[in-house]
Coordinates of C-alpha atoms and ligand atoms in Angstrom, one line a residue:
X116 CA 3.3 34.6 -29.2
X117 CA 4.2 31.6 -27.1
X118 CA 2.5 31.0 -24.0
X119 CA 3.7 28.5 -21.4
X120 CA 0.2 27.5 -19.4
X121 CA 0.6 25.5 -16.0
X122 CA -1.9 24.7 -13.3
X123 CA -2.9 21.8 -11.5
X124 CA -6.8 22.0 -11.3
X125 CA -9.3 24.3 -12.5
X126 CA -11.7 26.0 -10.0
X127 CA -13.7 29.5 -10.2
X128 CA -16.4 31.2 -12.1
X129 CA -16.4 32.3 -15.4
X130 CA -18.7 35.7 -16.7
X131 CA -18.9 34.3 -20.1
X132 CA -18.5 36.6 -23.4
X133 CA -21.6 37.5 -25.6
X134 CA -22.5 35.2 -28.1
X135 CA -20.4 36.1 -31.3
X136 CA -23.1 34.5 -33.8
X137 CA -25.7 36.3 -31.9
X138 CA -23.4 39.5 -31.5
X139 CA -23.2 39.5 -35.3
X140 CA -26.8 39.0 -36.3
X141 CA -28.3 42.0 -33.7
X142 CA -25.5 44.6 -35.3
X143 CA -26.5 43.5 -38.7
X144 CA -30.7 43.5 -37.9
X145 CA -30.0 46.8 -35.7
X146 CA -28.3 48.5 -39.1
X147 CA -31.3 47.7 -41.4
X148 CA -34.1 49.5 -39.5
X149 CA -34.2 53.3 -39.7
X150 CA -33.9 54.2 -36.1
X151 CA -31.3 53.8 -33.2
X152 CA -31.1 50.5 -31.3
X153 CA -29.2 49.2 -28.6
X154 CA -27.5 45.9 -28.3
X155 CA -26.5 45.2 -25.0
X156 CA -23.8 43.3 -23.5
X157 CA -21.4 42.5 -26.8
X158 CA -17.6 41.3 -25.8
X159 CA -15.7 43.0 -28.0
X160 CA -13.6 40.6 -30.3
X161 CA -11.6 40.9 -33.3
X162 CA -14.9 39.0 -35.2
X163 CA -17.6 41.5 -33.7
X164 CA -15.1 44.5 -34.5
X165 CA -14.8 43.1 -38.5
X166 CA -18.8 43.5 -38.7
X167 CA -18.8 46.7 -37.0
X168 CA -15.7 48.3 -39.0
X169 CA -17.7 46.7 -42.6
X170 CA -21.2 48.0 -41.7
X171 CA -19.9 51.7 -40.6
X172 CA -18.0 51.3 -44.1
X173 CA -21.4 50.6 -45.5
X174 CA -22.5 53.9 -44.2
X175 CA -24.0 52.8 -40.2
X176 CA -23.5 54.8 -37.5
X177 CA -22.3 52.7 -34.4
X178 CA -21.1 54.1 -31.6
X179 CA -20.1 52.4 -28.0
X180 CA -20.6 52.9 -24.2
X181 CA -18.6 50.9 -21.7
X182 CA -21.4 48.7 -19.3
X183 CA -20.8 47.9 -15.5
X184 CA -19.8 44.9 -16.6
X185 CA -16.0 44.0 -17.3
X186 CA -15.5 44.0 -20.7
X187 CA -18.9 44.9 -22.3
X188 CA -20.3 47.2 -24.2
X189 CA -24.0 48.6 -25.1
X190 CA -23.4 49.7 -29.0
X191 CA -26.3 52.5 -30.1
X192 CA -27.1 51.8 -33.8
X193 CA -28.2 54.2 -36.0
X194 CA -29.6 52.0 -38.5
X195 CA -29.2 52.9 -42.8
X196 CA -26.9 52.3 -45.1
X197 CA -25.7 54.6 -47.4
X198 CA -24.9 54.6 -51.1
X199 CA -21.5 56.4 -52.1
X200 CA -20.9 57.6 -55.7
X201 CA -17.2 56.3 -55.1
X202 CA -16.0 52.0 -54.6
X203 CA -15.8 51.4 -50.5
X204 CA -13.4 49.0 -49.0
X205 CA -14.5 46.6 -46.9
X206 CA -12.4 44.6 -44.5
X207 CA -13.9 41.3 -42.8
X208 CA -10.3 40.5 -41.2
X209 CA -10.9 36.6 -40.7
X210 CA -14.3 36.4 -40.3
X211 CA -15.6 34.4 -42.6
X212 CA -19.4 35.4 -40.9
X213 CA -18.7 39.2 -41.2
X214 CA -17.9 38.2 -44.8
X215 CA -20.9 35.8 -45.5
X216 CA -23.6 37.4 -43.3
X217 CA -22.8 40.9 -45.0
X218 CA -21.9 40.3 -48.4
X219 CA -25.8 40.1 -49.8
X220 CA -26.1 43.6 -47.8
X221 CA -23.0 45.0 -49.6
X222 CA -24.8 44.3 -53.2
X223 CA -28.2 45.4 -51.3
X224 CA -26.8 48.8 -50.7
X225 CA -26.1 49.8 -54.3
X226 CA -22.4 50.8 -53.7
X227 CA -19.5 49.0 -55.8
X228 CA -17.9 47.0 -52.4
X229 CA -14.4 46.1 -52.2
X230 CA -13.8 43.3 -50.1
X231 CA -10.7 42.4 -48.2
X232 CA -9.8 39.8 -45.7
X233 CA -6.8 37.8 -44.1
X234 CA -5.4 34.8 -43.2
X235 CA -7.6 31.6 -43.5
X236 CA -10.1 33.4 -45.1
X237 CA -8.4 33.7 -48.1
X238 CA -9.1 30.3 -48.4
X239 CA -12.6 30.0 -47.1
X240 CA -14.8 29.4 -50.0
X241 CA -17.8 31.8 -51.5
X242 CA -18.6 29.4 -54.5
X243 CA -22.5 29.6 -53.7
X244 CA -22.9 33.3 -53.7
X245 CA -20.3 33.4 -57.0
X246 CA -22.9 30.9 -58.7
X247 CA -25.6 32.5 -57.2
X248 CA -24.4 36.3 -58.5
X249 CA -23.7 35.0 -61.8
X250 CA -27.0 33.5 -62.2
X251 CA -28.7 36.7 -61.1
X252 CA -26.5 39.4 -63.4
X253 CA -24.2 41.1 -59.8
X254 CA -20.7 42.1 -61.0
X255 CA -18.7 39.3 -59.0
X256 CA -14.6 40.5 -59.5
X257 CA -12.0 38.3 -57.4
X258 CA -8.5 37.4 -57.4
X259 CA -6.9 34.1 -57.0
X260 CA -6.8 34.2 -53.8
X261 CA -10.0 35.9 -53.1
X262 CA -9.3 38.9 -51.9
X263 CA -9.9 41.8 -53.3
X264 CA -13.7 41.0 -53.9
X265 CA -15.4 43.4 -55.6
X266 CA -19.3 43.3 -56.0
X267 CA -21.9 45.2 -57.6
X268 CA -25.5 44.9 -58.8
X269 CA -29.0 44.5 -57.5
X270 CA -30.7 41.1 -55.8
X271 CA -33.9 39.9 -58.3
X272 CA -36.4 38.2 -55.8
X273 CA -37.2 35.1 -56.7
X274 CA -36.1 31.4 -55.8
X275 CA -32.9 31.3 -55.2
X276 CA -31.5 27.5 -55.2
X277 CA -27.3 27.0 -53.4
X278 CA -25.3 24.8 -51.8
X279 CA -25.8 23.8 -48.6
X280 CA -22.9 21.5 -47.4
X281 CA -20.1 24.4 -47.4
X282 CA -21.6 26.8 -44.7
X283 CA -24.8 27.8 -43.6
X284 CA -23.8 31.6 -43.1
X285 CA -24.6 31.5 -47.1
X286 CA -28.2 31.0 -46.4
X287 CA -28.1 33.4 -42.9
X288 CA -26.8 36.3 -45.1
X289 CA -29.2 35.7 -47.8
X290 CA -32.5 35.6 -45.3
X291 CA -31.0 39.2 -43.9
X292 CA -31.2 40.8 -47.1
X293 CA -34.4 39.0 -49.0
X294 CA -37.4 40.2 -46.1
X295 CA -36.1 43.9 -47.7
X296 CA -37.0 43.4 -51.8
X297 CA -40.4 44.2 -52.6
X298 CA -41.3 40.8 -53.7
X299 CA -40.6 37.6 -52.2
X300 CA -38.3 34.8 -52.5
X301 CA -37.7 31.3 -51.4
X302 CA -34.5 30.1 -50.7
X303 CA -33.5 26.5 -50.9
X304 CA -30.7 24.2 -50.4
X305 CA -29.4 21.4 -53.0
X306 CA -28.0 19.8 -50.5
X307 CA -28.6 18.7 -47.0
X308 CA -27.9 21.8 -45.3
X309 CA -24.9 21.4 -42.5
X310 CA -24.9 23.5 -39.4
X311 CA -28.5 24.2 -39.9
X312 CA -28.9 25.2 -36.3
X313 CA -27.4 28.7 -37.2
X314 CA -30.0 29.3 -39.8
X315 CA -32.1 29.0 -36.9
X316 CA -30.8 31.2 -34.7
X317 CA -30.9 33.7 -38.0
X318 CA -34.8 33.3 -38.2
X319 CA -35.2 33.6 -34.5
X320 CA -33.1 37.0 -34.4
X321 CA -35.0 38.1 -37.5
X322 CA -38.3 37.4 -35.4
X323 CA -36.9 39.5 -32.4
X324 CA -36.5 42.6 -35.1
X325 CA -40.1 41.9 -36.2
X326 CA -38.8 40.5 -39.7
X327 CA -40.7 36.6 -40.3
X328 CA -39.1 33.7 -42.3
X329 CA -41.0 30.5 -42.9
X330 CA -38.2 27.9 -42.6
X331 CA -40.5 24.7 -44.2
X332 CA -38.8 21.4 -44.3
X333 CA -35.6 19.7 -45.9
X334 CA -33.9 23.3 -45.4
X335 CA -36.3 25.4 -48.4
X336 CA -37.0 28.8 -46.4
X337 CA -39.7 31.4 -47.7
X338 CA -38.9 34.8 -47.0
X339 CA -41.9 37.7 -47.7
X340 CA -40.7 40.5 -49.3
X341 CA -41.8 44.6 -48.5
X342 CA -40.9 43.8 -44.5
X343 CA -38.9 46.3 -42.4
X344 CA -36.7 46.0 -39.7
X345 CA -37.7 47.1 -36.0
X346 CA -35.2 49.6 -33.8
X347 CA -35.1 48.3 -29.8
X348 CA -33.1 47.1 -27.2
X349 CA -31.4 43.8 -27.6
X350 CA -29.1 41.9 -25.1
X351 CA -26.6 39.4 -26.2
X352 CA -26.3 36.3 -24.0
X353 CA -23.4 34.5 -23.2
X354 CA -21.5 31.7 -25.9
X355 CA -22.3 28.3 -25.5
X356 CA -19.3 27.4 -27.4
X357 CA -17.0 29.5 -24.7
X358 CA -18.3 28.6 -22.8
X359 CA -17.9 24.8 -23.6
X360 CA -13.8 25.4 -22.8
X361 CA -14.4 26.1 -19.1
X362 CA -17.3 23.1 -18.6
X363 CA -14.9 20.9 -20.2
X364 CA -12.2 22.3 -18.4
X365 CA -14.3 21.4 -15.0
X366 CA -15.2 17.6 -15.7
X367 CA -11.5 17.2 -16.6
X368 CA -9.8 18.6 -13.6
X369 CA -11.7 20.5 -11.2
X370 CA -15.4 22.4 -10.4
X371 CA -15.8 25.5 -12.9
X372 CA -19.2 27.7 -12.9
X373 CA -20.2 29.5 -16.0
X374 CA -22.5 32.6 -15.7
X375 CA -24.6 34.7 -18.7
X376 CA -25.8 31.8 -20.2
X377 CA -29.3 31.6 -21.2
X378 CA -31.0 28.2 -20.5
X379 CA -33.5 27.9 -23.1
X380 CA -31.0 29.3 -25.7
X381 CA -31.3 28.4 -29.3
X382 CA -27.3 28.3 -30.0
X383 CA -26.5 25.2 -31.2
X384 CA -23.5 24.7 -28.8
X385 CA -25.8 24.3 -26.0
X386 CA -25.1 20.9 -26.6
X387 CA -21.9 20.6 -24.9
X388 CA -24.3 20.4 -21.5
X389 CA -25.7 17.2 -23.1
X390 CA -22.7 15.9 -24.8
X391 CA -20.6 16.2 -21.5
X392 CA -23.3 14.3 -19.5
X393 CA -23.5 11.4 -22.2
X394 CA -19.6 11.4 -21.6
X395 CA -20.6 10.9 -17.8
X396 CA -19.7 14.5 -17.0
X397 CA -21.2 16.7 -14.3
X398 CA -22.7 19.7 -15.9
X399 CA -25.7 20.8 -14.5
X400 CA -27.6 24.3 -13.9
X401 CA -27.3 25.4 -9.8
X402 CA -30.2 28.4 -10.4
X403 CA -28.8 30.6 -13.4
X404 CA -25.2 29.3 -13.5
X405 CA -24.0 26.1 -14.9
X406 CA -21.3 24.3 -12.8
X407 CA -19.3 21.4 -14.2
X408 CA -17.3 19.4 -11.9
X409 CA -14.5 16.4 -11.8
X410 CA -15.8 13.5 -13.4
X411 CA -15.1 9.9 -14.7
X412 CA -15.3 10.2 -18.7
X413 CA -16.5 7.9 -21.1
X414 CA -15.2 7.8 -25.0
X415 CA -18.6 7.8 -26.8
X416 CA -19.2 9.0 -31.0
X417 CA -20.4 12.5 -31.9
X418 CA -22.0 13.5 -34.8
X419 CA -20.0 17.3 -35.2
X420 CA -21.8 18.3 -38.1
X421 CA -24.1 20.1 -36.4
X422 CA -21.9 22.1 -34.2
X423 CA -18.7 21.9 -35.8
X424 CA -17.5 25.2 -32.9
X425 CA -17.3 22.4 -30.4
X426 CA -15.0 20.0 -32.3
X427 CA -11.7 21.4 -30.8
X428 CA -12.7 21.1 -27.2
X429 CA -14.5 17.7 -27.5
X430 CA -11.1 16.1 -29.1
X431 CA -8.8 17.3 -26.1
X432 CA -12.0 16.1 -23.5
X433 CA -11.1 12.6 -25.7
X434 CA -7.5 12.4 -24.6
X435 CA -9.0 12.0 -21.1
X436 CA -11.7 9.7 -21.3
X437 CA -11.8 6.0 -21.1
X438 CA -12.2 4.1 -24.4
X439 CA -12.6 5.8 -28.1
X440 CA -14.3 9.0 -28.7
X441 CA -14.9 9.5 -32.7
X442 CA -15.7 12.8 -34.0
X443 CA -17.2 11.8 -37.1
X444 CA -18.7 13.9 -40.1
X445 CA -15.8 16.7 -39.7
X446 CA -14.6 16.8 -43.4
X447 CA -15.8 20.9 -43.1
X448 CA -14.0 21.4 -40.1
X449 CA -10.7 21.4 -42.5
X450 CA -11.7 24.7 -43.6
X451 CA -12.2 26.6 -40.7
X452 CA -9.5 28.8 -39.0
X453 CA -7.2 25.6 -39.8
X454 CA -7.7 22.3 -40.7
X455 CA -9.3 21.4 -37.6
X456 CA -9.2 18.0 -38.0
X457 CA -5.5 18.1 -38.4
X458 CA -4.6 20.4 -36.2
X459 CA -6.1 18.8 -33.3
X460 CA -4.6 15.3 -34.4
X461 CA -1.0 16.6 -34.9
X462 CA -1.2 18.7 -31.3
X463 CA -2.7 15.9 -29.4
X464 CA -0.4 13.4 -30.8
X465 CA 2.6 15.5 -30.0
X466 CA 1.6 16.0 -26.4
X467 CA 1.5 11.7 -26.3
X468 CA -2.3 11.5 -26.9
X469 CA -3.6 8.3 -29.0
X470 CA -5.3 10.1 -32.1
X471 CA -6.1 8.8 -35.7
X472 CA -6.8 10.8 -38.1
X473 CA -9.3 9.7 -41.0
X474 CA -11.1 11.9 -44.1
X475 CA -14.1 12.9 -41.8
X476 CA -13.4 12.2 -38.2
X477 CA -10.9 12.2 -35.5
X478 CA -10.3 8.7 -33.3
X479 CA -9.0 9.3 -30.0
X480 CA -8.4 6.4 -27.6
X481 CA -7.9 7.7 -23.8
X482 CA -7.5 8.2 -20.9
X483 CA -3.5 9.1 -21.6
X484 CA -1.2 11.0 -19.4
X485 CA 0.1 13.9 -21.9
X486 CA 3.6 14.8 -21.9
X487 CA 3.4 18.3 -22.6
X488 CA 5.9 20.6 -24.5
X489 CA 5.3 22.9 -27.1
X490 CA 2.7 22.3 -29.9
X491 CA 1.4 24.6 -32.5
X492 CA -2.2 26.5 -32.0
X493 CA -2.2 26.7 -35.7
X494 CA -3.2 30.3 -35.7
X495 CA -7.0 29.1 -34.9
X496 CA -8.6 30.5 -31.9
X497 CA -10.5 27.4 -30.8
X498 CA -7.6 25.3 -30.6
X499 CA -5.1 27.2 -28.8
X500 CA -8.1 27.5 -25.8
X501 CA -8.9 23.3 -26.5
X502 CA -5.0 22.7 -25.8
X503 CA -4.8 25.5 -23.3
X504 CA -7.3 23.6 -20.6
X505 CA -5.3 20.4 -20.9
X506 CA -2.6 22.0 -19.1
X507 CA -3.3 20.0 -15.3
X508 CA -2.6 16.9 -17.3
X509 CA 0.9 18.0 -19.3
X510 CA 3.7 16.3 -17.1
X511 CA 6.1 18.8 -18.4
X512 CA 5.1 22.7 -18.8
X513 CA 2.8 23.1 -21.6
X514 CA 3.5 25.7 -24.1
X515 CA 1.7 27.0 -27.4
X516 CA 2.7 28.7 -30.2
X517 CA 0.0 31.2 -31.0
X518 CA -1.7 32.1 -28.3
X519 CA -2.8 35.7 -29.4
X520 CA -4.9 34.3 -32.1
X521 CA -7.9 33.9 -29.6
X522 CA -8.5 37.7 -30.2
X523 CA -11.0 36.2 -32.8
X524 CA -13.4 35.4 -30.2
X525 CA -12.5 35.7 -26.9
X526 CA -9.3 38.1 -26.4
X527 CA -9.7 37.8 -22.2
X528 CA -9.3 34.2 -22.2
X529 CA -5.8 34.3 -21.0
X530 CA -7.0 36.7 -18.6
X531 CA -10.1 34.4 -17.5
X532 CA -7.8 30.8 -17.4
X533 CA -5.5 33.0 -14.8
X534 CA -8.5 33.7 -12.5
X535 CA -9.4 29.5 -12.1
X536 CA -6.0 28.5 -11.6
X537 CA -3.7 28.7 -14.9
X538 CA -0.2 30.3 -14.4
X539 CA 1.1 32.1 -17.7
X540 CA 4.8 32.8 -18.9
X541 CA 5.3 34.3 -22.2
X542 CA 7.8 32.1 -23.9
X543 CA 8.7 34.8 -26.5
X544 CA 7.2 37.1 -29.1
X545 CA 7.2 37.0 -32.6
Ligands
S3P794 O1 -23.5 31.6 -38.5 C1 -22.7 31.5 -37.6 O2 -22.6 32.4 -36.7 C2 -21.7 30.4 -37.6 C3 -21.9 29.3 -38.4 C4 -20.9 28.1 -38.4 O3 -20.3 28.1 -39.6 P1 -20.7 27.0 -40.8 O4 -22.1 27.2 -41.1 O5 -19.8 27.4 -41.9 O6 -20.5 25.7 -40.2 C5 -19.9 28.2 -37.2 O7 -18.9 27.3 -37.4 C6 -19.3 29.7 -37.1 O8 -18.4 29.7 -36.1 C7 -20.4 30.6 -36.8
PEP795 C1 -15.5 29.2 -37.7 C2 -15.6 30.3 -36.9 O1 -15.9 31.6 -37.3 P1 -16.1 32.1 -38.7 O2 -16.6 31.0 -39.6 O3 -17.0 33.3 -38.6 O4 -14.7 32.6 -39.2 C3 -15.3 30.1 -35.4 O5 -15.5 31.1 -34.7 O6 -14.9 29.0 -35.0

């Protein structure tokens, strides 16, 4: 689908959607106890749906209530999997953290699991848990181009030793499924571990569901077998990395306010707040809301590695700021949705922006007027809504190719850039 986005400045307030990491990681916790929970306030996405739809295939009840709240849901887990005499499809879509937070669980829940998937994540690798299952006996069957994935066997406690410069959600699957053997294992990374933040926010969820992981240093976690999971209520607080679109969106062109955020949250992302300041943005916390507003930017360097999610948004905040922004240690972000990296260059240089493109980073000179036009969201969700906020500065309409793909994450975004100014036409259907 192409959508054609105009607008002149952005001004409203935005009710965030639930965090997606932490919307995956209290479904998951909530279907290893034995007894009903309730996590509270999920936004439904295509992402959140793929865990559901694999965990009910792994035998969990889930069912839904609609909340006060537009667009959320309180989902009532009945937590236990169950082990079928027969193989069970499982279908993680495009979520490469459905597939690589629930994967260990599949073999943990002594079923033969067929995995499926889609799209980029046919391409997304799983060459630490293949190592890891050959080294520990689990029947590991794929194709060339990974799907179908079919799995089998039992996890050995012990010390498990992967990878840690592909993805961190190898280690967050792996510490949901260890606390549940009867002895205990330690898990360590032979390599500095990237996106280590989200291992964090894995332990910290964990700790919420009474489960405890020792995270020691240079990324070597020790994980206590014989623990159980505890049923509650849960409630899922807004996405930094949402809601980074709209606070970027505001020191570009206008004054926006995000609500549901958590201020002390442990999502990585919160460090668009900082990032934006050091940029000489705005952004600051007015009670529980954080406002961002009209600002004079400064190019400055980023380190992504850390919180690769806000690459995207950070290269189109580039286009507008005076001097050179680098993005730099982004080599992973080429095997994401897209090839990030790429696909942000090629857009941003079509619209008339000043990008270079190197190995590992992104060079992108500004402030420059953008011409607009139509440029290609590359199927990724996080780069159609980076272009999409770029519209007030697109001299000619700006239009991009598609624009359903943020049904990933955030399928009301078009809905939400309407109510703080954007005006939509659909271009055409495909
Ligand atoms: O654990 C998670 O919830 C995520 C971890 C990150 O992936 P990597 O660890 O592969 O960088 C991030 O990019 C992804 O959107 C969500
Ligand atoms: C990379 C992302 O998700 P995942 O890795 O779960 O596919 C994302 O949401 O940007």
């Amino acid at each position: 689908m192409k959508l054609q986005i105009m607008a002149a400045r952005w001004q409203g307030e935005i009710d965030v959607p639930s965090s997606k990491s932490m919307g995956h990681r209290h479904l998951i916790a909530a279907a290893l106890s034995r007894d009903t929970s309730y996590i509270k306030g999920i936004t439904p996405s295509d992402d959140i749906e793929a865990t559901i739809e694999v965990l009910r295939s792994l035998g969990v009840d889930i069912q839904r209530q609609a909340e006060v709240r537009p667009h959320r849901y309180t989902y009532l887990v009945q937590g236990g999997m169950q082990s079928y005499s027969h193989p069970i499809v499982c279908d993680a879509r495009e979520s490469a953290s459905t597939l690589r937070l629930l994967l260990p669980l599949a073999i943990y829940s002594d079923n033969k699991v067929l995995f499926t998937g889609r799209g980029r994540l046919t391409q997304r690798s799983l060459a630490p848990y293949q190592a890891l299952c050959m080294k520990q006996g689990i029947y590991w069957q794929q194709s060339e181009h990974t799907f179908p994935l079919t799995v089998q066997g039992h996890w050995t406690a012990g010390t498990m030793a992967l990878r840690g410069d592909i993805s961190s959600q190898f280690f967050s699957g792996l510490l949901f499924v260890l606390p549940l053997l009867k002895e205990s294992s330690t898990v360590i990374s032979t390599t500095p571990l990237e996106s280590a933040g989200y291992v964090n926010l894995t332990c910290a969820c964990l700790r919420e569901h009474g489960v405890a992981i020792q995270a020691k240093e240079n990324a070597v976690y020790f994980i206590r077998g014989g623990q159980t999971y505890r049923a509650g209520t849960y409630h899922v607080e807004g996405d930094y990395s949402q809601a980074a679109f709209w606070l970027a969106a505001g020191v570009l062109r206008g004054t926006l306010t995000c609500s549901g955020l958590n201020r002390n949250s442990l999502q990585g992302d919160r460090q668009i707040l900082a990032l934006l300041q050091q940029m000489g943005g705005h952004v600051g916390w007015e009670g529980d809301k954080l406002t961002a507003r009209q600002s004079n930017l400064q190019g400055i360097d980023i380190d992504v590695s850390s919180c690769p999610d806000l690459f995207p948004v950070l290269a189109a905040v580039g286009t507008q700021a005076t001097g050179v922004t680098r993005l730099y240690h982004a080599a992973r972000l080429r095997y994401k949705e897209s090839d990030r990296l790429h696909a942000m260059a090629t857009a941003l240089q079509t619209l008339g922006a000043t990008v270079t493109e190197r190995a590992d980073q992104l060079c992108i000179v500004g402030p420059t007027p953008l011409r607009g036009g139509t440029v290609s969201g590359s199927r990724d969700h996080r780069i159609v809504m980076a272009l999409a906020i770029l519209a007030p500065f697109c001299q000619h309409a700006l239009q991009i190719e598609d624009a359903q793909a943020v049904v990933k994450s955030y399928p009301c975004f078009w809905q939400d850039i309407q109510k703080v100014g954007g005006i939509l036409t659909q271009e055409e259907t495909i």
